[in-house]
Amino acid sequence: DRALLKGRKKIKIEATWTPWSYDRLSLQSGYQAGVLAPAWYELLFSGRPDIVSRWMVKVARLLRSEAFDASSARVIDAVSLAQTLATLRGLRSPGIEELKEAALSAFCEGSEERLALVERRLIFGDVVGKVPAHLPKAPLQSDLESQIRSARLSREWKSTEPVTKKLDLRVDANLLASRLLHRLSLLEVPWGILREGSTESQGSFSESWRLRWKPDLALRVLEASMWGRTVEEAATNRLRNRAKTAHDLPALIALIEIGLKAQLETALPDLLQQLQKLAAQTREVAHFLEALPPLVNILRYGDVRRTAAAPVEELAGQLVERACIGLPAASSGIQEEPAAVLFEQVRNAHQVIPLLPETSWQDDWLKALETLSIQERVHPLLQGGATRMLFDKERLNLDTTASLLAYGLSGGQSPYEAVQWLEGFLHGSGLLLVFHPDLWTIIDEWVTELPLERFQEILPLLRRSFARFSQAERTKMLQIAIYGFRGSSIEDDLPDPDRAKKVWPTLRLLIGGN
């Protein structure tokens, strides 16, 4: 060893202790120290009398905390059963196997899931040790504590109870907190969980997190030290490592979105370059469509998080163009399940493409939908859906839409194909039929002319299409079906000019102008 090290420069190192944990001391995980049941052994070596009774009481308390029935009578039965099993097996006192079998019978009612909970908490245990404060800390741990203070999250870090933290990304401290939490999530240190829908419901400048620091997260931090000495360095290296295993556009874009939220600017150019190469090699239209919504989110976060998003915008335009070119072919000659998946992807892309800054991309997209609506061999679900999207965008007038609807429901189509066309067309608001008698009449005549057997066959599909409408929309349709358009109450729901005049002065004050 000395010969090998001779002549090499000395390198300064820092050493620290790793907290122990019962999970890692146990035989089946961690560094496999060989301790079969740390939590049980702790109770066993405490020297207290009635060890079996005490353990069964812990089982009862645990199950009660999880909303399971665990009465005192079951404790007595479990203790008696464990002691009986030990006697039958020639043991002086019950062991782990006897305790588990007794708990399974008396408490868990034969449920292996409940027994697994008992085993994890009361046989292996979830206790975590703590390194004394005077000992050196790992560089990543020191940097994390510094970042927590800068982000003003010290109170949440010290809290043992879950804390809901709302962040306004326009505030510097909150932006730092959001960046830190996203970086920790990337390092698999789940201190905070971003509440689903929080950004969408409150705007792109707001996030809502549920924070809870658990003792075992300190071990996660030490494990993450292999990726770097600071939180930023470790998160950057971890992001690059995960990007190497991303083999499709949606997975790689999801990583870029995470990197953008975590503000890992040094890694983003490499990921964007990899994304462009992967996009050039990809021919699946479904991947292009699936990638567009997260790309638009990236553009939104590029503004909120003060990150340049010009390369993302350019890539989004390329994906739109390639999707427009390949969409008609991808929609032709496919079965029902792939068509349903593709239709959902088309709808999602249709919602986000108008948010892109280049208007020519939207024009190209609408032209692709026009091709879908009239091209033969395109799946009827996509034909009807494209027709509806074009009508909603006022790309098709009422007469053209009525003609396409009549053709989609014509005798040249099978009833099954016709109802699929109708399902795609009716995706969205049901007011389309309520306020356009011509469209309602075409559907009404088609249903009336169907033979009874055919009608019964397609009735479940028809019900599925109309079930998406709101209760109010279905009520109006029922009135039209019974009384017709003249006898329904639609006219009563039209805007009242006299009531509109009353709010106009206030509205003019708010928006200005004459």
Short mmCIF file of C-alpha atoms in Angstrom, two decimals:
data_model
loop_
_atom_site.label_atom_id
_atom_site.label_comp_id
_atom_site.label_asym_id
_atom_site.label_seq_id
_atom_site.Cartn_x
_atom_site.Cartn_y
_atom_site.Cartn_z
CA ASP A 1 0.00 0.00 0.00
CA ARG A 2 2.77 2.42 0.85
CA ALA A 3 4.47 1.69 -2.45
CA LEU A 4 1.27 2.39 -4.35
CA LEU A 5 0.64 5.64 -2.49
CA LYS A 6 4.22 6.87 -2.71
CA GLY A 7 4.53 10.08 -4.68
CA ARG A 8 0.82 10.82 -4.77
CA LYS A 9 -0.47 14.15 -3.53
CA LYS A 10 -2.35 14.20 -0.29
CA ILE A 11 -6.02 15.04 -0.54
CA LYS A 12 -7.99 16.55 2.28
CA ILE A 13 -11.02 14.51 3.25
CA GLU A 14 -13.87 14.98 5.66
CA ALA A 15 -15.24 12.10 7.72
CA THR A 16 -18.44 11.85 9.66
CA TRP A 17 -20.70 9.29 11.28
CA THR A 18 -23.82 7.81 9.74
CA PRO A 19 -26.86 7.53 12.02
CA TRP A 20 -27.88 3.99 12.76
CA SER A 21 -31.42 2.76 12.25
CA TYR A 22 -33.28 -0.37 13.23
CA ASP A 23 -34.17 -0.96 9.60
CA ARG A 24 -30.51 -1.04 8.59
CA LEU A 25 -29.48 -3.08 11.61
CA SER A 26 -31.98 -5.78 10.66
CA LEU A 27 -30.92 -8.80 8.69
CA GLN A 28 -33.03 -8.25 5.57
CA SER A 29 -31.97 -4.70 4.59
CA GLY A 30 -29.38 -1.96 4.93
CA TYR A 31 -25.87 -3.17 5.62
CA GLN A 32 -27.27 -6.42 7.04
CA ALA A 33 -25.76 -6.27 10.49
CA GLY A 34 -27.45 -9.56 11.27
CA VAL A 35 -29.90 -8.38 13.92
CA LEU A 36 -33.00 -10.42 13.23
CA ALA A 37 -35.58 -8.26 15.04
CA PRO A 38 -34.18 -5.02 16.55
CA ALA A 39 -37.45 -3.69 17.98
CA TRP A 40 -38.34 -7.02 19.60
CA TYR A 41 -34.81 -7.45 20.98
CA GLU A 42 -34.94 -3.96 22.50
CA LEU A 43 -38.05 -4.96 24.42
CA LEU A 44 -36.62 -8.38 25.24
CA PHE A 45 -33.36 -7.07 26.69
CA SER A 46 -35.08 -4.34 28.69
CA GLY A 47 -35.51 -7.02 31.36
CA ARG A 48 -39.11 -6.12 32.08
CA PRO A 49 -41.54 -8.81 33.20
CA ASP A 50 -44.44 -9.93 31.03
CA ILE A 51 -42.63 -9.20 27.78
CA VAL A 52 -45.23 -11.02 25.70
CA SER A 53 -48.10 -9.04 27.23
CA ARG A 54 -46.28 -5.75 26.68
CA TRP A 55 -45.60 -6.60 23.05
CA MET A 56 -49.23 -7.55 22.41
CA VAL A 57 -50.35 -4.26 23.97
CA LYS A 58 -48.08 -2.45 21.50
CA VAL A 59 -49.70 -4.41 18.68
CA ALA A 60 -53.16 -3.36 19.85
CA ARG A 61 -52.14 0.31 20.07
CA LEU A 62 -50.58 0.21 16.63
CA LEU A 63 -53.65 -1.32 15.00
CA ARG A 64 -55.98 1.10 16.77
CA SER A 65 -53.93 4.01 15.43
CA GLU A 66 -54.50 2.57 11.95
CA ALA A 67 -58.29 2.34 12.56
CA PHE A 68 -58.36 -1.46 13.02
CA ASP A 69 -60.31 -3.25 15.73
CA ALA A 70 -57.98 -4.30 18.58
CA SER A 71 -59.86 -4.80 21.84
CA SER A 72 -58.41 -5.77 25.23
CA ALA A 73 -60.01 -9.18 24.87
CA ARG A 74 -57.92 -9.77 21.75
CA VAL A 75 -54.78 -8.89 23.70
CA ILE A 76 -55.63 -11.56 26.28
CA ASP A 77 -56.39 -14.12 23.56
CA ALA A 78 -53.16 -13.34 21.71
CA VAL A 79 -51.01 -13.71 24.85
CA SER A 80 -52.68 -17.01 25.70
CA LEU A 81 -52.27 -18.31 22.15
CA ALA A 82 -48.57 -17.36 22.01
CA GLN A 83 -47.85 -19.09 25.32
CA THR A 84 -49.79 -22.19 24.24
CA LEU A 85 -47.82 -22.40 20.99
CA ALA A 86 -44.54 -22.12 22.93
CA THR A 87 -45.62 -24.95 25.26
CA LEU A 88 -46.61 -27.21 22.37
CA ARG A 89 -43.23 -26.61 20.71
CA GLY A 90 -41.26 -27.25 23.88
CA LEU A 91 -40.09 -23.64 24.33
CA ARG A 92 -39.65 -21.89 27.67
CA SER A 93 -41.20 -18.68 26.31
CA PRO A 94 -42.73 -17.52 23.03
CA GLY A 95 -40.34 -16.46 20.28
CA ILE A 96 -40.80 -14.30 17.21
CA GLU A 97 -42.63 -16.97 15.22
CA GLU A 98 -45.09 -17.62 18.06
CA LEU A 99 -45.74 -13.89 18.45
CA LYS A 100 -46.39 -13.47 14.73
CA GLU A 101 -48.73 -16.45 14.52
CA ALA A 102 -50.68 -15.32 17.58
CA ALA A 103 -50.96 -11.75 16.25
CA LEU A 104 -52.05 -13.03 12.83
CA SER A 105 -54.85 -15.05 14.38
CA ALA A 106 -56.04 -12.78 17.20
CA PHE A 107 -55.48 -9.29 15.75
CA CYS A 108 -55.02 -9.50 11.99
CA GLU A 109 -57.88 -11.89 11.22
CA GLY A 110 -55.62 -13.76 8.82
CA SER A 111 -54.61 -10.59 6.92
CA GLU A 112 -50.99 -10.74 5.80
CA GLU A 113 -51.06 -6.99 5.11
CA ARG A 114 -51.83 -6.17 8.74
CA LEU A 115 -49.19 -8.61 9.92
CA ALA A 116 -46.64 -6.95 7.62
CA LEU A 117 -47.42 -3.63 9.32
CA VAL A 118 -46.92 -5.19 12.77
CA GLU A 119 -43.73 -6.84 11.64
CA ARG A 120 -42.32 -3.66 10.15
CA ARG A 121 -43.09 -1.46 13.15
CA LEU A 122 -42.80 -3.78 16.17
CA ILE A 123 -40.37 -6.50 15.11
CA PHE A 124 -37.92 -4.63 12.89
CA GLY A 125 -38.76 -1.15 14.17
CA ASP A 126 -38.47 2.32 12.67
CA VAL A 127 -36.16 3.95 15.22
CA VAL A 128 -33.37 6.15 13.80
CA GLY A 129 -30.33 7.33 15.70
CA LYS A 130 -28.82 10.80 15.68
CA VAL A 131 -25.27 12.01 15.22
CA PRO A 132 -24.20 14.35 18.05
CA ALA A 133 -24.07 18.00 17.04
CA HIS A 134 -20.37 18.41 17.96
CA LEU A 135 -19.26 15.81 15.39
CA PRO A 136 -18.41 16.86 11.81
CA LYS A 137 -21.29 16.79 9.34
CA ALA A 138 -21.32 15.60 5.77
CA PRO A 139 -20.79 18.50 3.31
CA LEU A 140 -24.19 17.89 1.73
CA GLN A 141 -25.88 17.98 5.13
CA SER A 142 -24.16 21.27 6.01
CA ASP A 143 -25.16 22.82 2.69
CA LEU A 144 -28.73 21.59 3.12
CA GLU A 145 -29.03 23.24 6.53
CA SER A 146 -27.66 26.47 5.06
CA GLN A 147 -30.19 26.30 2.21
CA ILE A 148 -33.01 25.70 4.69
CA ARG A 149 -32.08 28.85 6.60
CA SER A 150 -31.86 30.89 3.39
CA ALA A 151 -35.29 29.65 2.29
CA ARG A 152 -36.74 30.42 5.73
CA LEU A 153 -37.89 26.85 6.28
CA SER A 154 -36.23 26.30 9.66
CA ARG A 155 -39.52 26.16 11.55
CA GLU A 156 -40.97 23.60 9.13
CA TRP A 157 -37.74 21.58 9.29
CA LYS A 158 -37.88 21.31 13.09
CA SER A 159 -41.59 20.49 13.16
CA THR A 160 -42.53 16.85 13.80
CA GLU A 161 -46.07 17.34 12.48
CA PRO A 162 -47.10 17.75 8.82
CA VAL A 163 -47.08 21.39 7.71
CA THR A 164 -48.80 22.88 4.67
CA LYS A 165 -46.63 25.55 3.06
CA LYS A 166 -47.96 27.85 0.34
CA LEU A 167 -45.30 29.48 -1.79
CA ASP A 168 -45.56 32.60 -3.93
CA LEU A 169 -42.80 32.22 -6.51
CA ARG A 170 -42.62 35.98 -7.01
CA VAL A 171 -41.10 36.26 -3.51
CA ASP A 172 -37.37 35.51 -3.49
CA ALA A 173 -37.42 33.43 -0.29
CA ASN A 174 -40.37 31.38 -1.54
CA LEU A 175 -38.64 30.83 -4.87
CA LEU A 176 -35.59 29.54 -2.98
CA ALA A 177 -37.84 27.22 -0.95
CA SER A 178 -39.51 25.85 -4.08
CA ARG A 179 -36.14 25.31 -5.73
CA LEU A 180 -34.80 23.48 -2.67
CA LEU A 181 -37.83 21.21 -2.35
CA HIS A 182 -37.72 20.25 -6.02
CA ARG A 183 -34.00 19.48 -5.75
CA LEU A 184 -34.57 17.29 -2.71
CA SER A 185 -37.34 15.43 -4.53
CA LEU A 186 -34.92 14.80 -7.38
CA LEU A 187 -32.46 13.36 -4.82
CA GLU A 188 -35.23 11.12 -3.44
CA VAL A 189 -35.33 13.01 -0.14
CA PRO A 190 -39.11 13.54 0.02
CA TRP A 191 -39.28 16.22 2.68
CA GLY A 192 -42.07 17.96 0.78
CA ILE A 193 -44.83 16.62 -1.44
CA LEU A 194 -46.25 19.02 -4.01
CA ARG A 195 -50.01 18.91 -3.70
CA GLU A 196 -51.65 17.76 -6.93
CA GLY A 197 -53.33 20.54 -8.85
CA SER A 198 -51.96 23.26 -6.58
CA THR A 199 -50.22 25.11 -9.41
CA GLU A 200 -53.13 24.82 -11.81
CA SER A 201 -55.73 25.97 -9.29
CA GLN A 202 -53.78 28.91 -7.92
CA GLY A 203 -51.87 30.06 -10.99
CA SER A 204 -48.32 29.39 -12.14
CA PHE A 205 -46.91 31.72 -9.46
CA SER A 206 -48.17 29.59 -6.57
CA GLU A 207 -47.32 26.20 -5.15
CA SER A 208 -48.67 24.32 -2.15
CA TRP A 209 -46.44 21.80 -0.39
CA ARG A 210 -47.06 19.33 2.41
CA LEU A 211 -43.88 19.24 4.50
CA ARG A 212 -42.89 16.69 7.10
CA TRP A 213 -39.30 15.99 8.11
CA LYS A 214 -38.81 12.41 9.26
CA PRO A 215 -35.67 11.14 11.03
CA ASP A 216 -34.94 8.61 8.29
CA LEU A 217 -34.60 11.43 5.76
CA ALA A 218 -31.22 12.21 7.33
CA LEU A 219 -30.07 8.83 6.01
CA ARG A 220 -31.42 9.71 2.56
CA VAL A 221 -29.34 12.89 2.62
CA LEU A 222 -26.19 10.92 3.42
CA GLU A 223 -26.99 8.48 0.62
CA ALA A 224 -27.39 11.39 -1.78
CA SER A 225 -23.90 12.62 -0.85
CA MET A 226 -22.51 10.30 -3.52
CA TRP A 227 -23.87 12.73 -6.15
CA GLY A 228 -22.16 15.89 -4.86
CA ARG A 229 -21.03 18.04 -1.95
CA THR A 230 -23.83 20.61 -2.29
CA VAL A 231 -27.54 20.26 -2.94
CA GLU A 232 -27.23 21.91 -6.35
CA GLU A 233 -24.27 19.78 -7.43
CA ALA A 234 -25.88 16.56 -6.21
CA ALA A 235 -29.23 17.33 -7.87
CA THR A 236 -27.49 18.25 -11.14
CA ASN A 237 -25.51 15.02 -11.25
CA ARG A 238 -28.56 12.98 -10.30
CA LEU A 239 -30.60 14.64 -13.05
CA ARG A 240 -27.95 13.86 -15.66
CA ASN A 241 -27.77 10.28 -14.45
CA ARG A 242 -31.53 9.80 -14.74
CA ALA A 243 -31.54 11.41 -18.19
CA LYS A 244 -29.19 8.69 -19.47
CA THR A 245 -31.89 6.09 -18.87
CA ALA A 246 -34.71 8.12 -20.49
CA HIS A 247 -35.43 6.53 -23.85
CA ASP A 248 -38.60 8.33 -24.95
CA LEU A 249 -39.71 11.94 -25.28
CA PRO A 250 -42.28 12.08 -22.44
CA ALA A 251 -39.82 10.67 -19.89
CA LEU A 252 -37.04 13.05 -20.91
CA ILE A 253 -39.36 16.06 -21.00
CA ALA A 254 -40.58 15.19 -17.50
CA LEU A 255 -36.96 15.31 -16.32
CA ILE A 256 -36.42 18.65 -18.04
CA GLU A 257 -39.52 20.00 -16.32
CA ILE A 258 -38.14 18.85 -12.96
CA GLY A 259 -34.78 20.41 -13.76
CA LEU A 260 -36.44 23.69 -14.70
CA LYS A 261 -38.44 23.79 -11.48
CA ALA A 262 -35.27 23.00 -9.54
CA GLN A 263 -33.37 25.70 -11.50
CA LEU A 264 -30.52 23.39 -12.50
CA GLU A 265 -29.40 25.59 -15.39
CA THR A 266 -26.05 23.82 -15.89
CA ALA A 267 -27.77 20.52 -16.70
CA LEU A 268 -30.56 21.88 -18.91
CA PRO A 269 -28.48 22.53 -22.08
CA ASP A 270 -27.30 18.91 -22.13
CA LEU A 271 -30.83 17.63 -21.58
CA LEU A 272 -32.26 19.89 -24.29
CA GLN A 273 -29.59 18.71 -26.72
CA GLN A 274 -30.41 15.11 -25.86
CA LEU A 275 -34.11 15.89 -26.30
CA GLN A 276 -33.53 17.31 -29.78
CA LYS A 277 -31.58 14.21 -30.80
CA LEU A 278 -34.27 11.94 -29.42
CA ALA A 279 -37.00 13.92 -31.18
CA ALA A 280 -35.13 13.59 -34.48
CA GLN A 281 -34.96 9.82 -34.03
CA THR A 282 -38.60 9.45 -32.95
CA ARG A 283 -41.29 8.73 -35.51
CA GLU A 284 -44.20 8.03 -33.19
CA VAL A 285 -46.82 10.77 -33.52
CA ALA A 286 -48.22 9.74 -30.14
CA HIS A 287 -44.92 10.68 -28.50
CA PHE A 288 -44.99 14.11 -30.14
CA LEU A 289 -48.52 14.76 -28.91
CA GLU A 290 -47.79 13.44 -25.42
CA ALA A 291 -44.73 15.67 -25.18
CA LEU A 292 -46.49 18.93 -26.05
CA PRO A 293 -48.42 19.61 -22.77
CA PRO A 294 -45.33 19.32 -20.53
CA LEU A 295 -43.36 21.44 -23.00
CA VAL A 296 -45.94 24.20 -22.67
CA ASN A 297 -45.64 23.89 -18.89
CA ILE A 298 -41.90 24.30 -19.25
CA LEU A 299 -42.45 27.51 -21.21
CA ARG A 300 -44.73 28.77 -18.43
CA TYR A 301 -42.21 27.94 -15.73
CA GLY A 302 -39.47 29.53 -17.84
CA ASP A 303 -41.18 32.88 -17.25
CA VAL A 304 -42.06 32.28 -13.60
CA ARG A 305 -38.64 30.95 -12.61
CA ARG A 306 -36.67 33.46 -14.69
CA THR A 307 -35.17 30.81 -16.93
CA ALA A 308 -34.60 31.26 -20.65
CA ALA A 309 -36.94 28.95 -22.55
CA ALA A 310 -36.15 29.85 -26.18
CA PRO A 311 -34.74 26.38 -27.01
CA VAL A 312 -37.87 24.78 -25.57
CA GLU A 313 -40.09 27.03 -27.69
CA GLU A 314 -38.17 26.08 -30.83
CA LEU A 315 -38.45 22.39 -29.99
CA ALA A 316 -42.19 22.71 -29.32
CA GLY A 317 -42.63 24.21 -32.78
CA GLN A 318 -40.75 21.31 -34.35
CA LEU A 319 -42.93 18.78 -32.53
CA VAL A 320 -46.12 20.56 -33.64
CA GLU A 321 -45.02 20.52 -37.27
CA ARG A 322 -44.05 16.85 -37.18
CA ALA A 323 -47.27 15.93 -35.39
CA CYS A 324 -49.30 17.77 -38.04
CA ILE A 325 -47.53 15.87 -40.81
CA GLY A 326 -47.89 12.42 -39.27
CA LEU A 327 -51.29 12.71 -37.58
CA PRO A 328 -53.53 11.68 -40.53
CA ALA A 329 -51.52 8.51 -41.17
CA ALA A 330 -51.35 7.67 -37.46
CA SER A 331 -55.15 8.00 -37.21
CA SER A 332 -55.91 5.65 -40.10
CA GLY A 333 -56.58 1.94 -39.88
CA ILE A 334 -56.31 1.65 -36.09
CA GLN A 335 -58.41 -0.26 -33.57
CA GLU A 336 -60.70 1.16 -30.91
CA GLU A 337 -58.29 1.17 -27.93
CA PRO A 338 -55.35 2.85 -29.75
CA ALA A 339 -57.84 5.33 -31.24
CA ALA A 340 -59.14 6.25 -27.77
CA VAL A 341 -55.59 6.84 -26.51
CA LEU A 342 -54.68 8.90 -29.58
CA PHE A 343 -57.91 10.90 -29.29
CA GLU A 344 -57.08 11.86 -25.71
CA GLN A 345 -53.59 12.93 -26.78
CA VAL A 346 -55.04 14.99 -29.65
CA ARG A 347 -57.45 16.72 -27.25
CA ASN A 348 -54.65 17.55 -24.81
CA ALA A 349 -52.45 18.91 -27.59
CA HIS A 350 -55.38 20.92 -28.97
CA GLN A 351 -55.71 22.68 -25.61
CA VAL A 352 -52.05 23.71 -25.31
CA ILE A 353 -51.05 24.56 -28.89
CA PRO A 354 -52.92 27.91 -28.79
CA LEU A 355 -50.75 28.84 -25.79
CA LEU A 356 -47.62 28.76 -27.94
CA PRO A 357 -46.47 32.19 -29.15
CA GLU A 358 -46.25 31.35 -32.86
CA THR A 359 -49.71 31.61 -34.47
CA SER A 360 -48.63 29.74 -37.61
CA TRP A 361 -48.31 26.56 -35.53
CA GLN A 362 -51.97 26.75 -34.59
CA ASP A 363 -52.93 27.27 -38.23
CA ASP A 364 -50.96 24.17 -39.25
CA TRP A 365 -52.60 22.22 -36.44
CA LEU A 366 -56.10 23.21 -37.54
CA LYS A 367 -55.26 22.22 -41.11
CA ALA A 368 -54.22 18.79 -39.83
CA LEU A 369 -57.56 18.50 -38.03
CA GLU A 370 -59.36 19.45 -41.25
CA THR A 371 -57.61 16.56 -42.97
CA LEU A 372 -58.69 14.24 -40.15
CA SER A 373 -62.32 15.29 -40.45
CA ILE A 374 -62.66 14.40 -44.13
CA GLN A 375 -60.01 11.76 -44.88
CA GLU A 376 -61.15 8.20 -45.50
CA ARG A 377 -59.99 5.35 -43.23
CA VAL A 378 -59.42 7.73 -40.31
CA HIS A 379 -60.97 6.20 -37.21
CA PRO A 380 -64.50 7.63 -36.75
CA LEU A 381 -63.80 8.66 -33.14
CA LEU A 382 -61.02 10.93 -34.37
CA GLN A 383 -63.07 12.14 -37.34
CA GLY A 384 -65.93 13.25 -35.11
CA GLY A 385 -63.58 14.74 -32.53
CA ALA A 386 -61.69 16.74 -35.16
CA THR A 387 -64.97 18.06 -36.55
CA ARG A 388 -66.04 19.25 -33.12
CA MET A 389 -62.69 20.95 -32.42
CA LEU A 390 -62.82 22.77 -35.75
CA PHE A 391 -66.39 23.92 -35.12
CA ASP A 392 -65.49 25.19 -31.64
CA LYS A 393 -62.59 27.15 -33.18
CA GLU A 394 -65.01 28.56 -35.80
CA ARG A 395 -62.93 26.92 -38.50
CA LEU A 396 -66.10 25.23 -39.78
CA ASN A 397 -69.44 26.96 -40.10
CA LEU A 398 -72.72 25.40 -39.02
CA ASP A 399 -73.71 24.22 -42.51
CA THR A 400 -70.40 22.42 -43.11
CA THR A 401 -70.51 20.88 -39.64
CA ALA A 402 -74.07 19.67 -40.22
CA SER A 403 -73.01 18.11 -43.53
CA LEU A 404 -70.11 16.26 -41.90
CA LEU A 405 -72.38 15.11 -39.07
CA ALA A 406 -74.95 13.82 -41.56
CA TYR A 407 -72.24 12.00 -43.50
CA GLY A 408 -70.79 10.49 -40.32
CA LEU A 409 -74.22 9.11 -39.40
CA SER A 410 -75.26 8.16 -42.94
CA GLY A 411 -76.28 4.73 -44.07
CA GLY A 412 -72.87 4.15 -45.61
CA GLN A 413 -71.47 3.80 -42.12
CA SER A 414 -72.21 0.91 -39.80
CA PRO A 415 -74.17 1.86 -36.65
CA TYR A 416 -71.10 1.07 -34.55
CA GLU A 417 -68.87 3.37 -36.62
CA ALA A 418 -71.56 6.06 -36.58
CA VAL A 419 -71.88 6.03 -32.80
CA GLN A 420 -68.09 6.26 -32.46
CA TRP A 421 -68.11 9.28 -34.78
CA LEU A 422 -70.85 10.77 -32.62
CA GLU A 423 -68.91 10.04 -29.42
CA GLY A 424 -65.95 12.03 -30.72
CA PHE A 425 -68.20 14.86 -31.89
CA LEU A 426 -70.03 15.13 -28.56
CA HIS A 427 -66.83 15.38 -26.51
CA GLY A 428 -67.17 18.74 -24.79
CA SER A 429 -70.14 20.89 -23.87
CA GLY A 430 -73.63 19.58 -24.62
CA LEU A 431 -74.83 23.11 -25.34
CA LEU A 432 -73.72 22.46 -28.91
CA LEU A 433 -76.91 20.46 -29.48
CA VAL A 434 -79.10 22.65 -27.31
CA PHE A 435 -78.46 25.84 -29.28
CA HIS A 436 -78.16 24.32 -32.77
CA PRO A 437 -81.45 22.69 -33.80
CA ASP A 438 -80.03 21.55 -37.15
CA LEU A 439 -77.46 19.32 -35.45
CA TRP A 440 -80.03 18.02 -32.99
CA THR A 441 -82.41 17.13 -35.82
CA ILE A 442 -79.77 15.13 -37.70
CA ILE A 443 -79.00 13.03 -34.62
CA ASP A 444 -82.68 12.67 -33.77
CA GLU A 445 -83.55 11.39 -37.25
CA TRP A 446 -80.61 8.97 -37.23
CA VAL A 447 -81.65 7.47 -33.89
CA THR A 448 -85.30 7.26 -35.02
CA GLU A 449 -84.41 5.33 -38.17
CA LEU A 450 -82.30 2.73 -36.34
CA PRO A 451 -83.82 -0.77 -36.09
CA LEU A 452 -84.64 -1.77 -32.53
CA GLU A 453 -81.95 -4.47 -32.39
CA ARG A 454 -79.25 -2.07 -33.63
CA PHE A 455 -80.40 0.58 -31.20
CA GLN A 456 -80.12 -1.82 -28.28
CA GLU A 457 -76.61 -2.81 -29.39
CA ILE A 458 -75.26 0.74 -29.49
CA LEU A 459 -77.26 2.07 -26.53
CA PRO A 460 -74.38 1.64 -24.03
CA LEU A 461 -72.09 3.69 -26.28
CA LEU A 462 -74.74 6.38 -26.69
CA ARG A 463 -75.25 6.54 -22.94
CA ARG A 464 -71.50 6.88 -22.45
CA SER A 465 -71.42 9.84 -24.83
CA PHE A 466 -74.32 11.68 -23.20
CA ALA A 467 -73.24 10.82 -19.64
CA ARG A 468 -70.34 13.28 -19.94
CA PHE A 469 -72.74 16.21 -20.09
CA SER A 470 -73.76 18.09 -16.97
CA GLN A 471 -77.10 17.51 -15.29
CA ALA A 472 -78.37 20.88 -16.52
CA GLU A 473 -77.43 20.06 -20.12
CA ARG A 474 -79.13 16.66 -19.98
CA THR A 475 -82.25 18.28 -18.50
CA LYS A 476 -82.46 20.74 -21.41
CA MET A 477 -82.00 17.90 -23.90
CA LEU A 478 -84.81 15.97 -22.24
CA GLN A 479 -87.08 19.01 -22.56
CA ILE A 480 -86.22 19.29 -26.26
CA ALA A 481 -86.85 15.58 -26.80
CA ILE A 482 -90.29 15.85 -25.17
CA TYR A 483 -91.55 19.28 -26.23
CA GLY A 484 -89.32 20.23 -29.16
CA PHE A 485 -87.39 23.47 -29.45
CA ARG A 486 -90.46 25.70 -29.33
CA GLY A 487 -91.87 24.08 -26.20
CA SER A 488 -88.58 23.97 -24.29
CA SER A 489 -87.41 26.66 -21.92
CA ILE A 490 -84.24 27.51 -23.82
CA GLU A 491 -85.49 30.94 -24.81
CA ASP A 492 -86.01 31.80 -21.15
CA ASP A 493 -82.32 31.20 -20.49
CA LEU A 494 -81.07 33.64 -23.11
CA PRO A 495 -79.36 36.83 -21.85
CA ASP A 496 -81.72 39.55 -20.61
CA PRO A 497 -80.73 42.95 -22.16
CA ASP A 498 -82.40 44.92 -19.35
CA ARG A 499 -80.39 43.11 -16.67
CA ALA A 500 -77.22 43.57 -18.70
CA LYS A 501 -77.74 47.37 -18.79
CA LYS A 502 -77.77 47.50 -14.98
CA VAL A 503 -74.24 46.09 -14.64
CA TRP A 504 -72.76 48.03 -17.55
CA PRO A 505 -71.75 51.17 -15.55
CA THR A 506 -69.77 49.06 -13.07
CA LEU A 507 -68.22 47.01 -15.85
CA ARG A 508 -67.20 50.16 -17.72
CA LEU A 509 -65.61 51.48 -14.52
CA LEU A 510 -63.57 48.29 -14.15
CA ILE A 511 -62.34 47.90 -17.74
CA GLY A 512 -62.41 51.55 -18.83
CA GLY A 513 -63.44 52.91 -22.19
CA ASN A 514 -66.87 53.81 -23.54
#
